[in-house]
């Protein structure tokens, strides 16, 4: 079979899809380098949501009238689109719509975790987890006394897997970021999952950062749960998804109670609905689901392999350009550019505080995020309280990186 | 002056590069309080010695941005040697400066500012002209001057006025002041 090398993305034309990129800030074009926090929305996503509200909005799963049926079809259709995007074998039953990846991970800890784990059971996390994949487990630990273990982050910003088998001994659940929101590190998920399964543990993957930037096939990865958010992948805020193998979802008790998640209710008991509706209490974010589906359609139109190729190349350019132009003054945390690294560039510039860096960069129209990025334990490992994080999305190009470096240079001058 | 130059005035950069009163006093006898900015992870440790209702020494430690560090440095210089009542007045005035929109600090608008009514009454004064000039109080005791008079009393601290144009940074500027207020509450409890 011939190897197909996809043509590179046409960034110039792609950028025209994103209305917000036409904005200027302080008289300069917007340079949006905060996609790890939240990405921008292309016109087809905005249009799909508007079209939904204008033509068929109604509550789902209730009415028999035409628009209610249409709304339900759009909502359930979105479930299939989102599931197919990550290679879910049975999306109708395996995709649970939630508020965001954080809620998905809370759902796993509260429902699956609380129902299957007992005092003293071990859960393996990593030092580079986002608070979303850490605090729910800490809360569960407070409630039922599970024991948390951690894989360490090495000096290169990669996970130390040298003692993986020992760390996995007796572990019931491995909950791990598929890509660090601080370091860009993409751990070898398949290898970890194989080892975890061999040790009898299930794997919960926080895919909030990985899913928007790479082709994903949950069956190939072998993970048992995958959480992700729409707004980091050109979709709207307010919706995310939890994928889990159907039989796992079947075995789990409800998370939130209310309308829509039951088969029957008496005054003294209730019978929960089947998954995925068992986990979707109350009126769901319908327009957001429509927007989510439009976002994955948009990404599929671009081609995830092309998205990854573009972003990997730009990450490599950024790391090289920063080193060449700023030298030792600017530190980029995380592994060197390569296939196991995403486009998240956490920067330390001399001893200029990230807040001050971000403030100066704003004058250049450059949007970066200063702070601990909801990963305080990792900040302590890195020996800093904060970094300034520039993160790459589909629409970024080399000019954006050049402007970033121009702003950093000015910050260096101001604070020297 | 661009917004950025207004934010990063020379006095601020000077206190950032060469912070005054940096370090920690032995505790006890010093009162020790910690402050956190959960948004950015900045931390401050404030230690202060109070003798006979007067702040006799104060130091700050921790890490943070130029705004939080210079604000802590300026604050420490301003409160050293003051009575607790004077320090409370300074906290009120500083916080008022942080929360009023800059336009209302102009002389014409000063009389009408909401904050004026909170601050107009603390007509304490007569303290020494401290090295760092944080409080050139001479004519300011007169009530009714409103916001502008109070801000004049802040002396060098008024350099932080530019922060109000950057609402996100107000938390940076007030971090050490909140810690100071907490310390006073604990001391006077």
Coordinates of C-alpha atoms in Angstrom, one line a residue:
Chain A
X1 CA 0.0 0.0 0.0
X2 CA 1.3 3.4 -0.9
X3 CA 2.0 5.7 2.0
X4 CA 0.0 8.9 1.7
X5 CA 1.7 12.0 2.8
X6 CA -1.0 14.5 3.4
X7 CA -0.6 18.0 2.0
X8 CA 0.2 20.5 4.8
X9 CA -2.6 22.6 6.2
X10 CA -3.2 25.9 4.5
X11 CA -3.0 28.1 7.6
X12 CA -3.6 31.4 5.8
X13 CA -7.0 30.2 4.6
X14 CA -7.8 28.3 7.8
X15 CA -7.3 31.4 9.8
X16 CA -10.1 33.1 7.9
X17 CA -12.5 30.6 9.5
X18 CA -12.0 32.1 12.9
X19 CA -13.7 35.5 13.3
X20 CA -11.8 36.3 16.6
X21 CA -8.5 36.2 14.8
X22 CA -9.6 39.3 12.9
X23 CA -9.6 41.3 16.1
X24 CA -6.9 43.7 17.1
X25 CA -5.8 44.4 20.7
X26 CA -3.8 47.5 21.6
X27 CA -3.7 48.2 17.9
X28 CA -2.1 44.9 17.1
X29 CA -3.5 41.8 15.5
X30 CA -4.6 39.2 18.0
X31 CA -1.9 36.5 18.5
X32 CA -3.8 33.7 20.2
X33 CA -1.4 31.4 22.0
X34 CA -3.7 30.0 24.7
X35 CA -5.5 27.1 23.0
X36 CA -4.4 24.7 25.8
X37 CA -6.7 26.8 28.0
X38 CA -9.5 27.3 25.5
X39 CA -9.4 27.3 21.7
X40 CA -11.3 29.6 19.3
X41 CA -14.4 28.6 17.3
X42 CA -14.5 28.5 13.5
X43 CA -17.6 29.9 11.7
X44 CA -19.1 26.4 11.0
X45 CA -19.4 25.7 14.7
X46 CA -21.0 29.1 15.5
X47 CA -23.3 28.7 12.5
X48 CA -24.4 25.2 13.5
X49 CA -25.4 26.4 17.0
X50 CA -27.2 29.4 15.6
X51 CA -29.0 27.3 13.0
X52 CA -30.0 24.8 15.7
X53 CA -31.6 27.6 17.8
X54 CA -33.2 29.2 14.8
X55 CA -34.8 26.1 13.3
X56 CA -35.4 23.3 15.8
X57 CA -34.7 24.1 19.4
X58 CA -36.8 22.1 21.9
X59 CA -36.0 19.9 24.9
X60 CA -34.7 16.5 24.0
X61 CA -36.1 13.0 24.8
X62 CA -39.5 14.4 25.8
X63 CA -41.7 15.8 23.1
X64 CA -43.3 14.0 20.2
X65 CA -43.7 17.2 18.1
X66 CA -41.6 17.6 15.0
X67 CA -39.0 20.1 16.3
X68 CA -38.5 18.1 19.6
X69 CA -37.8 15.0 17.5
X70 CA -35.4 17.0 15.4
X71 CA -33.6 18.4 18.5
X72 CA -33.3 14.9 19.9
X73 CA -31.9 13.6 16.6
X74 CA -29.4 16.4 16.5
X75 CA -28.3 15.7 20.1
X76 CA -28.0 12.0 19.7
X77 CA -26.4 12.5 16.3
X78 CA -23.8 14.6 18.0
X79 CA -23.0 11.7 20.4
X80 CA -22.2 9.5 17.4
X81 CA -20.1 12.2 15.7
X82 CA -18.0 12.7 18.8
X83 CA -17.7 9.0 19.5
X84 CA -16.5 8.3 15.9
X85 CA -14.0 11.0 16.2
X86 CA -12.1 9.0 18.9
X87 CA -12.8 5.6 17.4
X88 CA -15.5 4.5 19.9
X89 CA -16.8 1.2 18.8
X90 CA -20.3 1.8 20.1
X91 CA -20.8 5.6 20.4
X92 CA -24.6 5.5 21.1
X93 CA -23.9 3.7 24.3
X94 CA -20.4 4.8 25.2
X95 CA -20.3 8.6 25.0
X96 CA -21.6 10.5 28.0
X97 CA -22.1 14.2 27.5
X98 CA -20.9 16.1 30.5
X99 CA -20.0 19.7 31.3
X100 CA -16.3 19.4 30.6
X101 CA -13.3 17.0 31.1
X102 CA -13.3 18.0 34.8
X103 CA -16.9 16.7 35.2
X104 CA -16.1 13.6 33.3
X105 CA -13.2 12.8 35.7
X106 CA -15.3 13.6 38.7
X107 CA -18.0 11.2 37.3
X108 CA -15.4 8.4 37.1
X109 CA -14.1 9.0 40.6
X110 CA -17.6 9.5 42.2
X111 CA -19.4 6.7 40.3
X112 CA -16.9 4.1 39.3
X113 CA -14.4 4.9 41.9
X114 CA -16.7 5.1 44.9
X115 CA -18.6 1.9 43.8
X116 CA -15.6 -0.3 43.2
X117 CA -12.8 0.9 45.4
X118 CA -12.4 0.1 49.1
X119 CA -10.4 1.5 51.9
X120 CA -6.7 0.9 51.2
X121 CA -7.2 0.3 47.5
X122 CA -4.5 1.9 45.4
X123 CA -4.9 4.5 42.6
X124 CA -1.8 5.4 40.6
X125 CA -1.6 9.0 39.3
X126 CA 1.3 11.1 38.1
X127 CA 3.0 14.3 39.4
X128 CA 2.0 16.1 36.2
X129 CA -1.8 15.8 36.6
X130 CA -4.1 18.7 36.2
X131 CA -6.1 19.4 39.4
X132 CA -9.1 17.9 37.5
X133 CA -7.5 14.5 37.6
X134 CA -6.1 14.9 41.0
X135 CA -8.6 16.6 43.3
X136 CA -11.5 14.1 42.6
X137 CA -9.2 11.3 43.7
X138 CA -8.0 13.3 46.8
X139 CA -11.7 13.8 47.6
X140 CA -12.3 10.1 47.2
X141 CA -9.3 9.4 49.4
X142 CA -10.8 11.6 52.1
X143 CA -14.1 9.9 51.9
X144 CA -13.2 6.2 51.7
X145 CA -9.5 6.1 52.4
X146 CA -8.0 5.0 49.1
X147 CA -4.2 5.2 48.8
X148 CA -2.8 7.5 46.1
X149 CA 0.5 6.8 44.4
X150 CA 2.4 8.9 41.9
X151 CA 4.6 8.4 38.9
X152 CA 7.4 11.0 39.0
X153 CA 8.3 13.5 36.3
X154 CA 12.0 13.3 35.4
X155 CA 14.4 16.2 34.6
X156 CA 13.3 16.2 30.9
X157 CA 9.6 16.5 31.9
X158 CA 8.9 12.9 30.9
X159 CA 7.3 10.3 33.2
X160 CA 9.7 8.1 35.1
X161 CA 8.5 4.7 34.0
X162 CA 11.6 2.8 35.2
X163 CA 9.7 1.3 38.2
X164 CA 6.3 1.1 36.6
X165 CA 5.7 -2.5 37.5
X166 CA 6.5 -1.9 41.1
X167 CA 4.3 1.2 41.2
X168 CA 1.5 -0.8 39.6
X169 CA 1.7 -3.6 42.2
X170 CA -1.7 -3.8 43.8
X171 CA -3.1 -0.8 41.9
X172 CA -6.8 -0.9 40.9
X173 CA -7.0 2.3 38.9
X174 CA -4.4 4.3 36.9
X175 CA -5.6 7.8 36.2
X176 CA -3.2 9.7 33.9
X177 CA -3.0 12.7 31.6
X178 CA -2.6 11.7 28.0
X179 CA -0.8 15.0 27.4
X180 CA 0.5 17.4 30.1
X181 CA -1.2 20.9 30.0
X182 CA 2.1 22.3 31.4
X183 CA 4.9 20.4 29.8
X184 CA 3.3 19.1 26.6
X185 CA 4.6 15.7 27.5
X186 CA 2.7 12.9 25.8
X187 CA 3.4 9.7 27.8
X188 CA 3.4 6.3 26.1
X189 CA -0.2 5.6 27.0
X190 CA -0.4 2.3 25.2
X191 CA 2.6 1.0 27.0
X192 CA 1.3 2.2 30.4
X193 CA -2.1 0.8 29.6
X194 CA -0.7 -2.6 28.7
X195 CA 1.2 -2.8 31.9
X196 CA -1.7 -1.5 33.9
X197 CA -4.1 -4.2 32.5
X198 CA -1.5 -6.9 33.1
X199 CA -1.4 -5.7 36.7
X200 CA -5.2 -5.9 36.9
X201 CA -5.8 -2.1 36.9
X202 CA -8.2 0.0 34.7
X203 CA -6.9 3.1 33.0
X204 CA -8.6 6.5 33.1
X205 CA -7.1 8.9 30.6
X206 CA -7.4 12.7 30.8
X207 CA -7.5 13.5 27.1
X208 CA -8.4 17.2 27.5
X209 CA -5.1 18.2 25.9
X210 CA -4.4 15.3 23.6
X211 CA -7.7 14.7 21.8
X212 CA -7.8 18.2 20.2
X213 CA -4.4 17.8 18.6
X214 CA -3.9 14.2 17.4
X215 CA -5.7 11.3 15.8
X216 CA -7.1 9.2 18.6
X217 CA -8.3 5.7 18.5
X218 CA -9.5 4.5 21.9
X219 CA -9.5 0.9 20.9
X220 CA -5.8 1.1 19.8
X221 CA -4.9 3.0 23.0
X222 CA -6.7 0.4 25.1
X223 CA -7.7 2.8 27.8
X224 CA -10.9 2.2 29.7
X225 CA -12.0 5.8 30.2
X226 CA -11.2 8.9 28.2
X227 CA -12.3 12.4 29.2
X228 CA -12.2 15.5 27.0
X229 CA -13.7 19.0 26.6
X230 CA -15.3 20.5 23.5
X231 CA -14.0 24.0 24.0
X232 CA -10.3 22.9 23.7
X233 CA -11.1 21.5 20.2
X234 CA -12.9 24.4 18.6
X235 CA -16.2 23.6 20.1
X236 CA -18.3 25.6 22.6
X237 CA -17.8 25.8 26.4
X238 CA -20.2 23.9 28.6
X239 CA -19.9 20.5 27.1
X240 CA -17.4 17.7 27.1
X241 CA -17.5 13.9 26.9
X242 CA -16.6 10.8 28.8
X243 CA -16.0 7.8 26.7
X244 CA -16.0 4.4 28.5
X245 CA -16.4 0.9 27.4
X246 CA -20.1 0.0 27.4
X247 CA -19.9 -2.8 30.0
X248 CA -18.1 -0.5 32.4
X249 CA -20.7 2.2 32.1
X250 CA -23.4 -0.5 32.6
X251 CA -21.8 -1.5 35.9
X252 CA -21.6 2.0 37.2
X253 CA -24.2 3.7 39.5
X254 CA -25.7 7.1 38.6
X255 CA -23.7 10.2 39.2
X256 CA -26.2 13.1 39.4
X257 CA -29.9 12.4 40.0
X258 CA -32.8 14.0 38.3
X259 CA -34.9 14.0 35.2
X260 CA -33.8 12.0 32.1
X261 CA -31.6 9.6 34.0
X262 CA -34.3 7.2 35.2
X263 CA -36.5 4.4 34.0
X264 CA -38.9 4.6 36.9
X265 CA -39.3 6.5 40.1
X266 CA -41.4 5.6 43.1
X267 CA -41.6 7.5 46.4
X268 CA -39.2 4.9 47.9
X269 CA -36.9 4.0 45.1
X270 CA -35.9 4.6 41.5
X271 CA -34.6 2.6 38.6
X272 CA -31.9 4.3 36.7
X273 CA -31.9 4.5 32.9
X274 CA -29.3 2.7 30.8
X275 CA -26.1 4.4 29.9
X276 CA -25.3 6.9 28.6
X277 CA -28.5 8.6 29.7
X278 CA -28.0 7.3 33.2
X279 CA -25.3 9.9 33.6
X280 CA -27.1 12.8 32.0
X281 CA -29.5 14.2 34.6
X282 CA -31.5 17.2 33.6
X283 CA -31.7 19.1 30.3
X284 CA -28.4 18.6 28.6
X285 CA -26.4 21.2 26.7
X286 CA -28.2 20.6 23.4
X287 CA -26.9 23.5 21.3
X288 CA -23.4 22.8 22.7
X289 CA -23.7 19.2 21.6
X290 CA -24.6 20.4 18.1
X291 CA -21.6 22.8 18.2
X292 CA -19.4 19.9 19.5
X293 CA -20.3 17.8 16.5
X294 CA -19.6 20.7 14.2
X295 CA -16.2 21.1 15.8
X296 CA -15.2 17.4 15.3
X297 CA -16.5 17.7 11.7
X298 CA -14.3 20.7 11.2
X299 CA -11.3 18.9 12.6
X300 CA -12.0 15.9 10.5
X301 CA -12.2 18.1 7.5
X302 CA -8.7 19.4 8.3
X303 CA -7.5 15.9 9.0
X304 CA -6.1 15.2 12.4
X305 CA -2.8 13.8 11.0
X306 CA -2.3 17.1 9.2
X307 CA -3.2 19.0 12.4
X308 CA -0.6 17.1 14.3
X309 CA 2.0 17.5 11.6
X310 CA 1.5 21.2 11.5
X311 CA 1.5 21.6 15.3
X312 CA 4.5 19.4 15.8
X313 CA 6.4 21.4 13.2
X314 CA 5.5 24.7 14.7
X315 CA 6.4 23.5 18.2
X316 CA 9.8 22.5 16.9
X317 CA 10.2 25.9 15.2
X318 CA 9.1 27.7 18.5
X319 CA 11.6 25.8 20.7
X320 CA 14.4 26.4 18.2
X321 CA 13.6 30.0 17.6
X322 CA 13.3 30.7 21.3
X323 CA 16.7 29.1 21.9
X324 CA 18.4 30.9 19.0
X325 CA 17.0 34.4 19.7
X326 CA 16.7 34.4 23.5
X327 CA 19.4 31.9 24.4
X328 CA 19.7 30.8 28.0
X329 CA 17.5 33.7 29.1
X330 CA 14.4 31.7 28.2
X331 CA 13.7 28.3 29.6
X332 CA 11.1 26.1 27.9
X333 CA 9.9 23.4 30.4
X334 CA 9.1 19.9 29.2
X335 CA 10.7 17.5 26.7
X336 CA 12.5 18.6 23.5
X337 CA 10.4 18.8 20.4
X338 CA 9.4 15.5 18.9
X339 CA 6.7 12.9 18.6
X340 CA 6.1 12.6 22.3
X341 CA 5.6 16.3 22.8
X342 CA 2.6 18.6 22.1
X343 CA 2.5 22.3 21.5
X344 CA 2.4 23.5 25.1
X345 CA 5.3 25.9 25.8
X346 CA 5.7 26.7 29.5
X347 CA 8.2 29.5 29.6
X348 CA 10.5 30.9 32.3
X349 CA 12.2 34.1 31.2
X350 CA 15.1 35.2 33.3
X351 CA 13.6 36.0 36.7
X352 CA 10.7 38.0 35.2
X353 CA 7.5 36.8 36.8
X354 CA 5.1 35.1 34.4
X355 CA 2.4 37.6 35.4
X356 CA 4.6 40.4 34.2
X357 CA 5.6 38.6 31.1
X358 CA 2.0 38.0 30.2
X359 CA 1.2 41.7 30.8
X360 CA 3.9 42.9 28.5
X361 CA 2.9 40.3 25.9
X362 CA -0.7 41.6 26.0
X363 CA 0.6 44.9 24.7
X364 CA 1.8 42.9 21.6
X365 CA -1.6 41.4 21.3
X366 CA -0.2 38.1 22.4
X367 CA -2.4 35.9 24.6
X368 CA -0.5 33.6 26.9
X369 CA -1.5 32.3 30.3
X370 CA 0.6 33.0 33.4
X371 CA 0.1 30.9 36.5
X372 CA 0.2 27.4 37.9
X373 CA -2.1 26.0 35.2
X374 CA -4.1 24.0 37.7
X375 CA -1.0 21.8 38.3
X376 CA 0.4 23.1 41.6
X377 CA 2.1 19.8 42.6
X378 CA 3.9 19.9 39.2
X379 CA 5.0 23.5 39.8
X380 CA 6.6 22.3 43.0
X381 CA 8.4 19.6 41.2
X382 CA 9.7 22.2 38.6
X383 CA 10.7 24.5 41.5
X384 CA 8.6 27.4 40.3
X385 CA 5.4 29.0 41.5
X386 CA 4.2 29.7 38.0
X387 CA 5.1 29.7 34.3
X388 CA 4.0 31.8 31.3
X389 CA 2.4 29.3 29.0
X390 CA 2.1 29.8 25.2
X391 CA 0.1 27.0 23.6
X392 CA -0.3 26.2 19.9
X393 CA -3.5 25.6 18.0
X394 CA -4.3 24.7 14.5
X395 CA -4.4 28.4 13.4
X396 CA -1.0 29.4 14.7
X397 CA 1.9 30.0 12.5
X398 CA 5.5 31.1 12.6
X399 CA 4.6 34.8 12.7
X400 CA 2.8 34.2 16.0
X401 CA 5.9 32.7 17.5
X402 CA 8.0 35.6 16.2
X403 CA 5.7 38.1 17.8
X404 CA 5.8 36.1 21.1
X405 CA 9.6 36.3 21.0
X406 CA 9.5 40.1 20.2
X407 CA 7.3 40.6 23.3
X408 CA 9.6 38.5 25.5
X409 CA 12.5 40.6 24.3
X410 CA 10.7 43.7 25.3
X411 CA 9.8 42.3 28.7
X412 CA 13.5 41.5 29.2
X413 CA 14.4 45.1 28.4
X414 CA 11.7 46.5 30.8
X415 CA 12.6 44.3 33.7
X416 CA 16.4 44.1 33.3
Chain B
X1 CA 2.5 57.5 29.1
X2 CA 1.3 54.2 27.8
X3 CA -0.8 51.9 30.0
X4 CA 2.2 49.7 30.4
X5 CA 4.5 52.5 31.5
X6 CA 1.7 53.6 33.8
X7 CA 1.6 50.2 35.4
X8 CA 5.3 49.7 35.6
X9 CA 6.3 53.0 36.9
X10 CA 10.0 53.6 37.9
X11 CA 9.2 53.5 41.7
X12 CA 7.5 50.1 41.2
X13 CA 10.4 48.7 39.2
X14 CA 12.8 50.1 41.8
X15 CA 11.0 48.4 44.7
X16 CA 10.8 45.2 42.6
X17 CA 14.5 45.1 41.9
X18 CA 15.6 46.3 45.3
X19 CA 12.8 45.3 47.7
X20 CA 12.9 46.9 51.2
X21 CA 12.3 44.9 54.3
X22 CA 12.7 41.6 52.6
X23 CA 13.1 38.5 54.8
X24 CA 11.5 37.1 57.9
X25 CA 11.5 38.2 61.5
X26 CA 11.8 35.6 64.2
X27 CA 8.4 34.3 65.1
X28 CA 7.6 34.5 67.9
X29 CA 7.8 37.2 69.0
X30 CA 6.9 38.5 65.6
X31 CA 3.4 37.8 64.3
X32 CA 3.5 35.7 61.1
X33 CA 0.8 35.5 58.5
X34 CA 0.7 34.0 55.0
X35 CA -1.1 35.1 52.0
X36 CA -1.9 33.3 48.8
X37 CA -3.1 34.3 45.4
X38 CA -4.8 31.1 44.2
X39 CA -5.0 32.5 40.6
X40 CA -1.3 32.8 40.0
X41 CA 0.2 30.8 42.9
X42 CA 1.9 33.9 44.4
X43 CA 2.7 33.6 48.1
X44 CA 3.7 36.0 50.7
X45 CA 4.9 35.6 54.3
X46 CA 4.5 38.7 56.4
X47 CA 6.2 39.0 59.8
X48 CA 5.7 42.0 62.0
X49 CA 6.6 43.2 65.5
X50 CA 4.1 45.3 67.3
X51 CA 5.2 47.1 70.5
X52 CA 2.9 49.3 72.4
X53 CA 0.4 49.7 69.6
X54 CA 3.1 50.5 67.1
X55 CA 4.6 48.5 64.2
X56 CA 8.2 48.5 65.2
X57 CA 9.5 46.2 62.5
X58 CA 8.1 44.3 59.5
X59 CA 9.5 42.0 56.8
X60 CA 8.0 40.1 53.9
X61 CA 9.1 37.0 52.1
X62 CA 7.7 34.8 49.4
X63 CA 7.5 35.1 45.6
X64 CA 5.4 37.0 43.2
X65 CA 5.2 39.4 40.3
X66 CA 6.6 42.9 40.2
X67 CA 3.3 44.3 41.3
X68 CA 2.8 42.1 44.3
X69 CA 6.5 42.4 45.3
X70 CA 6.8 46.1 44.9
X71 CA 3.4 46.6 46.7
X72 CA 4.7 44.5 49.6
X73 CA 8.0 46.5 49.7
X74 CA 6.2 49.8 49.5
X75 CA 3.7 48.7 52.1
X76 CA 6.4 47.6 54.5
X77 CA 8.1 50.9 54.2
X78 CA 4.9 52.8 54.7
X79 CA 3.7 51.0 57.9
X80 CA 7.0 50.7 59.8
X81 CA 6.8 53.0 62.8
X82 CA 3.1 53.6 62.4
X83 CA 0.5 53.0 65.1
X84 CA -2.1 50.3 64.5
X85 CA -4.8 52.8 63.9
X86 CA -2.7 54.6 61.3
X87 CA -1.9 51.3 59.6
X88 CA -5.6 50.5 59.4
X89 CA -6.3 53.9 57.9
X90 CA -3.5 53.3 55.3
X91 CA -5.0 49.9 54.4
X92 CA -8.4 51.5 53.9
X93 CA -7.0 54.2 51.7
X94 CA -4.9 51.9 49.7
X95 CA -7.8 49.5 49.0
X96 CA -10.0 52.4 48.1
X97 CA -7.3 53.4 45.5
X98 CA -7.3 49.9 44.2
X99 CA -11.1 49.7 43.7
X100 CA -12.0 53.2 42.4
X101 CA -11.8 53.7 38.7
X102 CA -9.0 56.1 37.9
X103 CA -11.3 58.7 36.5
X104 CA -12.8 59.2 39.9
X105 CA -9.4 60.0 41.4
X106 CA -9.2 63.2 39.4
X107 CA -9.7 66.3 41.6
X108 CA -13.0 67.2 39.9
X109 CA -14.5 63.9 40.7
X110 CA -12.9 63.2 44.0
X111 CA -15.6 64.7 46.2
X112 CA -18.2 62.4 44.7
X113 CA -16.5 59.1 45.1
X114 CA -18.1 56.5 47.2
X115 CA -14.9 55.7 48.9
X116 CA -14.4 59.2 50.1
X117 CA -17.1 58.6 52.7
X118 CA -15.2 55.6 54.0
X119 CA -11.9 57.3 54.2
X120 CA -12.6 60.9 54.9
X121 CA -12.7 60.4 58.6
X122 CA -9.4 58.9 59.4
X123 CA -7.7 62.2 59.9
X124 CA -4.8 60.8 61.9
X125 CA -1.4 62.2 61.2
X126 CA 1.5 64.0 62.5
X127 CA 3.9 61.1 62.1
X128 CA 7.5 61.3 61.1
X129 CA 8.5 61.8 57.5
X130 CA 9.7 58.3 57.0
X131 CA 12.7 57.6 54.7
X132 CA 10.6 56.1 52.0
X133 CA 8.2 59.0 52.1
X134 CA 5.2 56.8 52.1
X135 CA 3.2 59.4 54.0
X136 CA 3.8 63.0 53.4
X137 CA 0.9 63.9 55.5
X138 CA 1.4 67.5 56.0
X139 CA -1.8 69.1 54.8
X140 CA -3.9 66.0 54.4
X141 CA -5.5 65.8 57.8
X142 CA -8.3 68.1 56.6
X143 CA -11.5 66.1 56.2
X144 CA -13.5 66.3 53.1
X145 CA -10.6 66.2 50.7
X146 CA -11.9 62.9 49.4
X147 CA -10.0 60.4 47.3
X148 CA -7.3 62.7 46.0
X149 CA -6.2 63.8 49.5
X150 CA -6.1 60.3 50.7
X151 CA -4.0 59.2 47.7
X152 CA -1.6 62.1 48.3
X153 CA -1.2 60.7 51.8
X154 CA -0.1 57.4 50.3
X155 CA 3.0 59.0 49.0
X156 CA 5.1 56.6 47.0
X157 CA 2.3 54.0 47.2
X158 CA 0.3 56.2 44.8
X159 CA 2.7 54.8 42.1
X160 CA 0.5 51.7 42.2
X161 CA -2.4 53.7 41.0
X162 CA -1.8 52.5 37.5
X163 CA -2.9 49.0 38.6
X164 CA -6.5 49.9 38.6
X165 CA -6.5 50.0 34.8
X166 CA -5.5 46.3 34.9
X167 CA -8.3 44.8 37.0
X168 CA -6.7 41.3 37.0
X169 CA -3.6 42.7 38.7
X170 CA -5.5 44.3 41.6
X171 CA -5.2 41.0 43.4
X172 CA -1.4 41.2 43.0
X173 CA -1.3 44.6 44.5
X174 CA -3.5 43.8 47.4
X175 CA -1.9 40.5 48.4
X176 CA 0.4 41.9 51.0
X177 CA -2.2 44.3 52.3
X178 CA -4.7 41.5 52.9
X179 CA -2.0 39.7 54.8
X180 CA -1.3 42.8 56.8
X181 CA -5.0 43.3 57.6
X182 CA -5.2 39.7 58.7
X183 CA -2.2 40.2 61.0
X184 CA -3.8 43.2 62.6
X185 CA -7.0 41.3 63.1
X186 CA -5.1 38.6 64.9
X187 CA -3.1 41.0 67.0
X188 CA -6.2 43.0 68.0
X189 CA -8.5 40.0 68.5

